[in-house]
Coordinates of C-alpha atoms and ligand atoms in Angstrom, one line a residue:
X1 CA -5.4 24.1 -26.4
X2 CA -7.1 20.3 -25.9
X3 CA -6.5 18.6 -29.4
X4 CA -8.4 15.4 -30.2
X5 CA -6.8 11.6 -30.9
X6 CA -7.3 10.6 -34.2
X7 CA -8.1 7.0 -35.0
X8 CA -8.1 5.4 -38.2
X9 CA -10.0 1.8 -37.9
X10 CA -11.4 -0.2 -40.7
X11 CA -11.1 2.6 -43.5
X12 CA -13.1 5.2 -40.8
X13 CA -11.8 8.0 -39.0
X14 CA -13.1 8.7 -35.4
X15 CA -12.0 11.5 -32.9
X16 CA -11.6 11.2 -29.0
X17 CA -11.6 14.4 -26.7
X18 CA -8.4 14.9 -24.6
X19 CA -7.8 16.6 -21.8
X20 CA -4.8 17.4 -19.3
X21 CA -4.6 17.1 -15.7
X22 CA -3.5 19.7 -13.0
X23 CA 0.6 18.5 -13.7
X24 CA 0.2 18.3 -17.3
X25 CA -0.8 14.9 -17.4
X26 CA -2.7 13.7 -20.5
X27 CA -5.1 11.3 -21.3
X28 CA -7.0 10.4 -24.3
X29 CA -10.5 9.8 -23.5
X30 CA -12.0 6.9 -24.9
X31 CA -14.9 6.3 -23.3
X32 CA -16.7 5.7 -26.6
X33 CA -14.4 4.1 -28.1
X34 CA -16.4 0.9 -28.7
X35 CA -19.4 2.1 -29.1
X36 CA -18.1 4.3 -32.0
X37 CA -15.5 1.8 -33.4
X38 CA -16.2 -1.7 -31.6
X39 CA -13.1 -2.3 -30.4
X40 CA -11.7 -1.8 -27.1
X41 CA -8.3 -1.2 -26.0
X42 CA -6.2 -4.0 -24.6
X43 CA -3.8 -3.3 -21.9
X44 CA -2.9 -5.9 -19.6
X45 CA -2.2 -5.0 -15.7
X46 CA -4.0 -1.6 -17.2
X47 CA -0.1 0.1 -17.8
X48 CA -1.8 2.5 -19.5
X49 CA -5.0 3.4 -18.1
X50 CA -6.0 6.2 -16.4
X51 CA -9.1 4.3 -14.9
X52 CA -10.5 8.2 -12.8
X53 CA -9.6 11.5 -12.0
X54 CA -8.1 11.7 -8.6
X55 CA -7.6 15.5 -6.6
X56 CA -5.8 13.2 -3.7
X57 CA -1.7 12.2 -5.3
X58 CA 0.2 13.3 -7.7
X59 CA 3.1 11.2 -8.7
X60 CA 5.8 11.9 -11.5
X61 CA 7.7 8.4 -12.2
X62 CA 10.4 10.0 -14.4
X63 CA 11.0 13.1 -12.0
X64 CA 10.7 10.7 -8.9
X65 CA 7.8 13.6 -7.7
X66 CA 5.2 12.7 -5.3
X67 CA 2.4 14.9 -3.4
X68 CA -0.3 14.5 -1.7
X69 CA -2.8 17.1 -2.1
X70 CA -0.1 19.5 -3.6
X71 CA 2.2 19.2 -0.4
X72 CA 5.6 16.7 -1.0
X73 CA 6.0 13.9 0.6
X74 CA 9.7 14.8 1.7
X75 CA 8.0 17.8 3.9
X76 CA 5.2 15.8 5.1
X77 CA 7.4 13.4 6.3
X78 CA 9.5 15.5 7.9
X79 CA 7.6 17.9 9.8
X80 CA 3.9 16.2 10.2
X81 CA 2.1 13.5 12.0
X82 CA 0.4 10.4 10.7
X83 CA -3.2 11.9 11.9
X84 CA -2.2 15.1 10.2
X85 CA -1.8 13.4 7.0
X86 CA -4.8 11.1 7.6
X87 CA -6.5 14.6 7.8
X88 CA -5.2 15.8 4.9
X89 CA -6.4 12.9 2.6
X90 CA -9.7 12.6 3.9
X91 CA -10.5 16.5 3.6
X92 CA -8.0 17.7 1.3
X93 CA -6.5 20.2 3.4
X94 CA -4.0 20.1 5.8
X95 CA -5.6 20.6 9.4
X96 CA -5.3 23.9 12.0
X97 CA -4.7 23.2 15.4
X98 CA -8.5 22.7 16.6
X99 CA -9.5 20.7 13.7
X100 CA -6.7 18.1 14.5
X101 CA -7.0 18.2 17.7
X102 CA -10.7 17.6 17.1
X103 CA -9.8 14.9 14.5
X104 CA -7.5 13.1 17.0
X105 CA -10.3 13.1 20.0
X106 CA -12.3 11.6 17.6
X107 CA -10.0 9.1 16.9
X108 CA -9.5 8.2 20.5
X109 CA -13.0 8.0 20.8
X110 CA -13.2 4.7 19.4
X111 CA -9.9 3.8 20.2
X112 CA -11.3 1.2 22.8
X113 CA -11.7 -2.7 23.1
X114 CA -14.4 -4.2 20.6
X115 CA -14.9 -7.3 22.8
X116 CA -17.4 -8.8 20.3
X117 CA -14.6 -8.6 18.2
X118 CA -11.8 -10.0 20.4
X119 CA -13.8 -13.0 20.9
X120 CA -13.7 -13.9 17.0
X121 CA -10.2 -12.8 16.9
X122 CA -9.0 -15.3 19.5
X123 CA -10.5 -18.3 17.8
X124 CA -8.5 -17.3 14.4
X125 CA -5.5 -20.3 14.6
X126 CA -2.0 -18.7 15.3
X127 CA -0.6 -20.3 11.8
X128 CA -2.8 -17.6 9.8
X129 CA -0.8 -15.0 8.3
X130 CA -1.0 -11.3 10.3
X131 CA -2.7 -9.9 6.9
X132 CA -4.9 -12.6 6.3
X133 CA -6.2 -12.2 10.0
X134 CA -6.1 -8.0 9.7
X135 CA -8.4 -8.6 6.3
X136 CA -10.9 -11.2 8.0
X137 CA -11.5 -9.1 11.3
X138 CA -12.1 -5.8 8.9
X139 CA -14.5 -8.3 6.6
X140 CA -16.2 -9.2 9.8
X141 CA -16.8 -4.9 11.1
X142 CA -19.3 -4.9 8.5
X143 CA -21.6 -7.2 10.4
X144 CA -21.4 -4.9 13.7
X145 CA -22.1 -1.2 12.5
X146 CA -24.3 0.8 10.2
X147 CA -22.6 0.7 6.7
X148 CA -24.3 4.3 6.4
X149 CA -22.8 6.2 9.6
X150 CA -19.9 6.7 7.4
X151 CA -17.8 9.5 9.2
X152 CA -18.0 6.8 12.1
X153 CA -16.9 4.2 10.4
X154 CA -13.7 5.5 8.8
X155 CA -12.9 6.9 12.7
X156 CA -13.6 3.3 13.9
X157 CA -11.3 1.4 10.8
X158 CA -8.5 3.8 11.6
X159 CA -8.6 3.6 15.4
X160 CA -9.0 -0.2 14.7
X161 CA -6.1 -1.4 12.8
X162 CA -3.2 -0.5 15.2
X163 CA -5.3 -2.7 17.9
X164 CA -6.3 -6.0 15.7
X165 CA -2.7 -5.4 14.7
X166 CA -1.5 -5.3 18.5
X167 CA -4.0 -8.2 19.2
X168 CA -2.7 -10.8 16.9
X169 CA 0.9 -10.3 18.2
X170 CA 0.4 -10.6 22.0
X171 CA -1.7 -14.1 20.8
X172 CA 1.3 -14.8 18.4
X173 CA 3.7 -14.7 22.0
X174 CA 1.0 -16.1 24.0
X175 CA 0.5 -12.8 26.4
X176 CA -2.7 -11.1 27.2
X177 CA -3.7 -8.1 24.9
X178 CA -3.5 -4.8 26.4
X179 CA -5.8 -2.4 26.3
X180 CA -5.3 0.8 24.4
X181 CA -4.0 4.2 26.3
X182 CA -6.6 6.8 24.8
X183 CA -3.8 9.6 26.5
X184 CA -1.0 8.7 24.5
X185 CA -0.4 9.6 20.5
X186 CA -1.6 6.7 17.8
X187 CA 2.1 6.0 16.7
X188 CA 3.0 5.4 20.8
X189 CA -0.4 3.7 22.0
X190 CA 0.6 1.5 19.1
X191 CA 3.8 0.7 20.4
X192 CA 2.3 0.3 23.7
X193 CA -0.2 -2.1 23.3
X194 CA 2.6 -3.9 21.1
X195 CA 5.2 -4.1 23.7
X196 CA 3.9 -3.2 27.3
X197 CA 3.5 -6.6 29.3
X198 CA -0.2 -6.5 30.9
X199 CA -0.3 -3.8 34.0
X200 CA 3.1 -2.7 33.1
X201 CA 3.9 0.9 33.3
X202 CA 5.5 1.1 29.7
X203 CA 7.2 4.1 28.6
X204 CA 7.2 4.6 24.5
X205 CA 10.8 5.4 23.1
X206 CA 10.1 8.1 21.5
X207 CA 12.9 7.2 18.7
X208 CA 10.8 4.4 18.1
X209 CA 7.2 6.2 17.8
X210 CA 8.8 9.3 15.4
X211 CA 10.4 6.3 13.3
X212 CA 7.2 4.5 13.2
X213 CA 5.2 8.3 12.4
X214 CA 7.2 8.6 9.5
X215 CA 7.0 5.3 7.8
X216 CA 3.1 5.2 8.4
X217 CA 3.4 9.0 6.6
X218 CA 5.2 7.3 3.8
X219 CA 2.9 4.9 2.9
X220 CA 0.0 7.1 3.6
X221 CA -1.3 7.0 0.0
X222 CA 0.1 6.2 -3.3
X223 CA -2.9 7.0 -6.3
X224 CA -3.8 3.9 -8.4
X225 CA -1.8 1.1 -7.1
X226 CA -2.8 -2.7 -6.5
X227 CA -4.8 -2.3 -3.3
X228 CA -6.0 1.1 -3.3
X229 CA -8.0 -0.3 -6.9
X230 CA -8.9 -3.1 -5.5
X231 CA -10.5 -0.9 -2.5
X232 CA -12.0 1.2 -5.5
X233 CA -13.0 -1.3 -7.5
X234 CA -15.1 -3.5 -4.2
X235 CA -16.5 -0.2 -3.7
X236 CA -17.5 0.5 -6.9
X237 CA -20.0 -2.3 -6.8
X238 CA -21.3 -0.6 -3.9
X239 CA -20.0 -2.5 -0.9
X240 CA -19.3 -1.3 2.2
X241 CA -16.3 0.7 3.1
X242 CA -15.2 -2.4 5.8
X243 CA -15.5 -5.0 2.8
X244 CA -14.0 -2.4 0.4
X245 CA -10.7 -2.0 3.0
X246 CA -10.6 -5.9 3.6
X247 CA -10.4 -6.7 -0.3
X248 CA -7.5 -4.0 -0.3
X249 CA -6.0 -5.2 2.7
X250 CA -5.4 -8.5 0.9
X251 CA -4.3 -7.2 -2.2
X252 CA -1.6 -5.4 -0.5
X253 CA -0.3 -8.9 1.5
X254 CA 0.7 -10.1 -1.9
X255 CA 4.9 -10.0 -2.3
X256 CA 5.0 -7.9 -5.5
X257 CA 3.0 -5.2 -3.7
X258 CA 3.0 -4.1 -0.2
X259 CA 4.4 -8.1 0.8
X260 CA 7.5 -7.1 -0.6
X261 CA 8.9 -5.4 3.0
X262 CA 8.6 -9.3 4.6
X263 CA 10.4 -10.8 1.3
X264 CA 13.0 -8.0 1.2
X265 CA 14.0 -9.1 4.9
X266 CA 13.8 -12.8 4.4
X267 CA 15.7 -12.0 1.0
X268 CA 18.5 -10.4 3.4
X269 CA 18.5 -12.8 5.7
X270 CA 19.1 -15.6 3.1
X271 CA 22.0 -13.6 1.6
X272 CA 23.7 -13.4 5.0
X273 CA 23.1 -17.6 5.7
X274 CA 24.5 -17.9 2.0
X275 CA 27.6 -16.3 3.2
X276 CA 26.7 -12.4 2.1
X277 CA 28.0 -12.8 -1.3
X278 CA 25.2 -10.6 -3.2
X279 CA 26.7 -11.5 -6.5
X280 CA 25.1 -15.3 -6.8
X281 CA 21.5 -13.0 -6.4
X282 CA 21.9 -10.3 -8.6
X283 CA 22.7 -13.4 -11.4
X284 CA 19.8 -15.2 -10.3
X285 CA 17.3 -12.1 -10.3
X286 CA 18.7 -11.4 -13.7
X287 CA 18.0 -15.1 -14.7
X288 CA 14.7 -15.5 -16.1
X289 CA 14.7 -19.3 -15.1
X290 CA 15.3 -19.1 -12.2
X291 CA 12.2 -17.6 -10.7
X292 CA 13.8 -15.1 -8.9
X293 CA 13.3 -11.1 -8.2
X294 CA 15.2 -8.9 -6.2
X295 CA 12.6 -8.0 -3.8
X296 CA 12.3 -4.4 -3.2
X297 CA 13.4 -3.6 -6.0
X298 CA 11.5 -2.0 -9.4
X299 CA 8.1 -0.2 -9.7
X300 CA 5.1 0.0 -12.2
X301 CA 5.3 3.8 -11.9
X302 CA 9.2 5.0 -10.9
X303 CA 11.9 4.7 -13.6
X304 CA 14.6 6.5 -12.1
X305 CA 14.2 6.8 -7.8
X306 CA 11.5 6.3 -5.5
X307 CA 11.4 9.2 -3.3
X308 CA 9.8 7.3 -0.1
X309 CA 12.7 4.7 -0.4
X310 CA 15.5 7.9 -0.4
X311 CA 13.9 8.8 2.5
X312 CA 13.5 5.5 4.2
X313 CA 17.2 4.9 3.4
X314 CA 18.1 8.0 5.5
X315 CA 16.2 7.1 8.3
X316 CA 17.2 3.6 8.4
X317 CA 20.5 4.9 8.9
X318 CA 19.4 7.2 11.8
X319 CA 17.3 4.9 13.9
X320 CA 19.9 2.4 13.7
X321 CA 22.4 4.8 14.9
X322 CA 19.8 6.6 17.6
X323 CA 19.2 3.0 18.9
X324 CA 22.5 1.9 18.6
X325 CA 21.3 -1.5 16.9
X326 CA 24.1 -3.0 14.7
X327 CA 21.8 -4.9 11.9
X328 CA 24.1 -6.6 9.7
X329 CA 21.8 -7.2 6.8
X330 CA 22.1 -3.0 6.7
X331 CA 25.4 -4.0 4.9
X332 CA 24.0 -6.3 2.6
X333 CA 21.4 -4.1 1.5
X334 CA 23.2 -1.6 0.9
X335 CA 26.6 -3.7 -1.1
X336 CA 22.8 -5.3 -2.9
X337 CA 21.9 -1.7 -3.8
X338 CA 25.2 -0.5 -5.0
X339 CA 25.8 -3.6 -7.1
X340 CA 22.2 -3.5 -8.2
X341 CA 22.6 0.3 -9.5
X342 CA 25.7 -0.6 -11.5
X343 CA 24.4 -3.5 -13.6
X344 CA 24.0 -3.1 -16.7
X345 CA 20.2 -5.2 -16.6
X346 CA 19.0 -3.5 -13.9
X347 CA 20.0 0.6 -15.3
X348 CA 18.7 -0.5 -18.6
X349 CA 15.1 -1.3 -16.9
X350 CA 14.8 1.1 -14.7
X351 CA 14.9 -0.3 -11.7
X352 CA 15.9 1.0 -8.3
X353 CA 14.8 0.3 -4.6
X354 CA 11.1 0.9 -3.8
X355 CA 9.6 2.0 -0.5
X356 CA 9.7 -1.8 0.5
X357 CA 13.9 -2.3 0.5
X358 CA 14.9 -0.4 3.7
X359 CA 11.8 0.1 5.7
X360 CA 11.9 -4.0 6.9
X361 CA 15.2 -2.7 8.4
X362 CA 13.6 0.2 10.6
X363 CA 11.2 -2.4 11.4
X364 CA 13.1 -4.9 12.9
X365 CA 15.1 -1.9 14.6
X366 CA 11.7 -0.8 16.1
X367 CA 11.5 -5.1 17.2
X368 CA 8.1 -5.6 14.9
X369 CA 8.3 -9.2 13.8
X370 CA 8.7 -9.6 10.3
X371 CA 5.6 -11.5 9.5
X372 CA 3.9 -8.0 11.1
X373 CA 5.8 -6.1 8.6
X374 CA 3.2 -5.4 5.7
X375 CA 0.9 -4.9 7.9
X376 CA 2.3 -1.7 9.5
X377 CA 2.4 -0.9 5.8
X378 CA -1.6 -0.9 5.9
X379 CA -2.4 1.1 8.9
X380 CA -0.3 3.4 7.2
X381 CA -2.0 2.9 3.7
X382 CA -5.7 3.2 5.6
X383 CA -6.0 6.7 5.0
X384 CA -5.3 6.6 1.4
X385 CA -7.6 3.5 0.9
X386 CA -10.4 5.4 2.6
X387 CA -10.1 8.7 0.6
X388 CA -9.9 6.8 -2.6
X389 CA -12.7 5.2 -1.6
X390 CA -14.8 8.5 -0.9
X391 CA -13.6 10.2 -3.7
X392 CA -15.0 7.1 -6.2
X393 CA -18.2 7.0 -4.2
X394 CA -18.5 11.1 -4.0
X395 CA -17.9 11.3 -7.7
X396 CA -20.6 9.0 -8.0
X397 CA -17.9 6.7 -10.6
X398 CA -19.7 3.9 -12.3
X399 CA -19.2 0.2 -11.3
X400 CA -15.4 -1.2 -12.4
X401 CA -15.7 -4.1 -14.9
X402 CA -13.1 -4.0 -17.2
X403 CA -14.1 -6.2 -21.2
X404 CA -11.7 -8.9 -22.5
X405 CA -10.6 -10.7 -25.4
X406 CA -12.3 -14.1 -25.6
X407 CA -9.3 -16.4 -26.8
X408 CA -11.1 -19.9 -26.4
X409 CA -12.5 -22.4 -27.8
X410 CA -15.5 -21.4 -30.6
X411 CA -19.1 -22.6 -29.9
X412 CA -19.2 -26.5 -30.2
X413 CA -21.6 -29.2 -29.2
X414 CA -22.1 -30.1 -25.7
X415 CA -20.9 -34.1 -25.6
X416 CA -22.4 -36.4 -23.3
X417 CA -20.3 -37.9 -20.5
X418 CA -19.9 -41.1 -21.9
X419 CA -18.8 -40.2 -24.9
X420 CA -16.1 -38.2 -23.9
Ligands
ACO501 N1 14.3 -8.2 -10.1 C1 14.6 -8.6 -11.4 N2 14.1 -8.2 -12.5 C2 13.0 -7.4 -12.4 C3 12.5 -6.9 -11.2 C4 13.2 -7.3 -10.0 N3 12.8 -6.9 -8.8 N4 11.5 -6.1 -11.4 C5 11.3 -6.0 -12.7 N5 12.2 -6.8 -13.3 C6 12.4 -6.9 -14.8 C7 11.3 -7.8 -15.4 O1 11.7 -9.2 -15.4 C8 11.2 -7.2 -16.8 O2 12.3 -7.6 -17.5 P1 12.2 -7.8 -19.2 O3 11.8 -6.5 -19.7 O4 13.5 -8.3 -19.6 O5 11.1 -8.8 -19.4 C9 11.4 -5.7 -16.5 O6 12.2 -5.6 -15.4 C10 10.1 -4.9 -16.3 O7 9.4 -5.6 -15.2 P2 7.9 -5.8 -15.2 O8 7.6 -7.0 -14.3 O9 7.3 -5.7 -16.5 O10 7.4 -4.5 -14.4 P3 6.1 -4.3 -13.7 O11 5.8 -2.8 -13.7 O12 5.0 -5.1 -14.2 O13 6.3 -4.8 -12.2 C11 7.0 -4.8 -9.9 C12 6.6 -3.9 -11.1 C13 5.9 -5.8 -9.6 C14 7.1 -3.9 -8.7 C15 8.3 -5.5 -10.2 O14 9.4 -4.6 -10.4 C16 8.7 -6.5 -9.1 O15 8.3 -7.7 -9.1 N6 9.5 -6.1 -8.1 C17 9.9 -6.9 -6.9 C18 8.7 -6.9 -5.9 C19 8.6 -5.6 -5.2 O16 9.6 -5.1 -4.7 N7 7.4 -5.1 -5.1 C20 7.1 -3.9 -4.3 C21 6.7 -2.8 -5.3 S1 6.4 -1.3 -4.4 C22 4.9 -1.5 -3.7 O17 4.0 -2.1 -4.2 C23 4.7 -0.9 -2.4

């Protein structure tokens, strides 16, 4: 039965509807609450607020749950295919055969050269970061298509990314880009334009592309976090969806968010130069002067695992053994992890490895360079971006602009220059 808050303020009582969501979520709406009280609720890096309803994730921090559209991420990952789960997100329902296969021609339609674009991308310097490139080239969509032809435009972003991706490697070797292979899958035409030399007749490991399928399926979607409400929020002012998906691409680059995959590796590889003695690092991440995290490690929303990183872990294991590489910052992640898990600082706060400490590993198994790793991270967070994005705009959600509390100076008199 839904049971209102009861607020006592100022001598007054005021009541706020609640309600529950589909996993017995609740929330305490208080959209009147300063119109009824005047006083707003104050909740830095928004901890506590639901800020929409969402039918697209569900995920249970304390039970370590997470679903997408009802299905678990463990199955998803295990028996579909990236495009299947794109599928899912955009239409909430998994696909039949025909509409997949319909869903993947359309992909391959646009999965062509955009010269115009090509042109702008080769005049980007090589010192600018993968992401910040990835973000500008998105930014820069906008000016070539229609912002209305929507259903176009979320085939074109998703059959864009692997290739600006692809693109900015081959100019990062100094090789000529090659063009994508409309008959081969998205995970191995990926790989292809990656790592064929021009004309040659590349065959895709196919080790490689069902590693790569499953670690774009893991970070298909994960509800509210950094980027996919900073994607929500450029939206909500009514932007396109190109300029909404660049703002998100950015906000994912950042090393406490999606960034976290490249610092995790460089972490590693510092650890190993240092000798591989992880216990000088676990002191300095517990140090509070000293600056320092342990990088893939913690999250805003899981206090006891992270599913995707159980399953990353697993799979690190078997693509290392299936390609037979020996990575010897494996073992230091893993001494990291097990030392990590039985300090007393980090079991009292709840954290444990996120998505980001193992899947740099597969990565560098799969020979992506590690300033390409978070960008892997959003081709596979695309779909999730977009179908946040339609939902917001579908359920016509009003624009985001969260209040503050003005702790500054009081009004004062404006003093001339010279006087100051
Ligand atoms: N190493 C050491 N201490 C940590 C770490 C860490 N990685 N993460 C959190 N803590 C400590 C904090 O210092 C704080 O301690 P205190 O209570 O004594 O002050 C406590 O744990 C809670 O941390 P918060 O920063 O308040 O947690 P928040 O939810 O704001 O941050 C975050 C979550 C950003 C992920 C954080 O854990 C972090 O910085 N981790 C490292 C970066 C990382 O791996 N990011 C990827 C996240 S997954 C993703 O975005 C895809």
């Amino acid at each position: 039965m839904s049971q209102n808050a009861i607020v006592n303020l100022d001598g007054q009582t005021f009541e706020f509807p609640t309600f529950v969501g589909t996993e017995n979520e609740k929330a305490i709406d208080i959209a009147k609450l300063r119109d009824l009280t005047g006083y707003i609720t104050y909740d830095p890096g928004f901890k506590n607020t639901g800020a929409t309803k969402s039918a697209i994730t569900f995920l249970d921090g304390e039970e370590g749950i997470l679903r997408h559209c009802g299905y678990s991420i463990e199955e998803l990952a295990d028996k579909a295919s990236f495009l299947e789960v794109a599928y899912l997100l955009l239409n909430g329902e998994l696909p039949t055969q025909s509409q997949l296969d319909a869903f993947e021609t359309a992909v391959k339609k646009y999965t062509v050269t955009n010269e115009a674009l090509l042109k702008m991308e080769q005049v980007i310097p090589t010192s600018t970061h993968p992401m910040s490139e990835l973000s500008a080239l998105v930014g820069l969509m906008e000016g070539q298509y229609n912002p209305d032809e929507t259903s176009e435009n979320i085939l074109r972003l998703i059959a864009a990314l692997p290739i600006l991706a692809a693109w900015n490697y081959k100019k990062s070797i100094g090789e000529a880009i090659v063009a994508p292979d409309q008959s081969l899958d998205y995970c191995s035409n990926f790989l292809k334009m990656m790592f064929a030399k021009p004309g040659e007749d590349y065959k895709v490991d196919p080790i490689v592309s069902k590693a790569l399928n499953k670690l774009l399926i893991l970070h298909a979607d994960h509800e509210q976090n950094c980027s996919t409400s900073t994607v929500r929020l450029i939206g909500s002012s009514h932007a396109s969806l190109f300029s909404s998906i660049s703002g998100g691409i950015l906000a994912l680059f950042g090393p406490l968010h999606g960034g976290a995959n490249q610092a995790v590796i460089e972490m590693l590889e510092e650890i190993k130069q240092a000798g591989g003695d992880t216990t000088k690092f676990i002191a300095m991440a517990k140090d509070k002067t000293s600056g320092f995290r342990l990088m893939g490690f913690g999250h805003r929303v899981y206090k006891n695992f992270d599913p995707r990183a159980r399953i990353i872990k697993k799979a690190a294991d078997n693509v290392l053994t299936a390609l037979g590489v020996k990575d010897p910052v494996l073992t230091i992640a893993q001494e990291l992890e097990a030392a990590a898990l039985s300090d007393e600082y980090f079991v009292a706060r709840k954290l444990y490895p996120n998505v980001d400490f193992y899947s740099g590993i597969i990565y560098r198994a799969l020979d992506i360079p590690t300033n390409m790793f978070t960008i892997l991270f959003a081709i596979g967070r695309l779909p999730g971006w977009i179908s946040q994005h339609m939902e917001m705009m579908t359920n016509k959600d009003p624009i985001g602009r969260p209040r503050q509390i003005y702790v500054g100076s009081p009004e004062r008199a404006f003093v001339d220059i010279a006087k100051r």
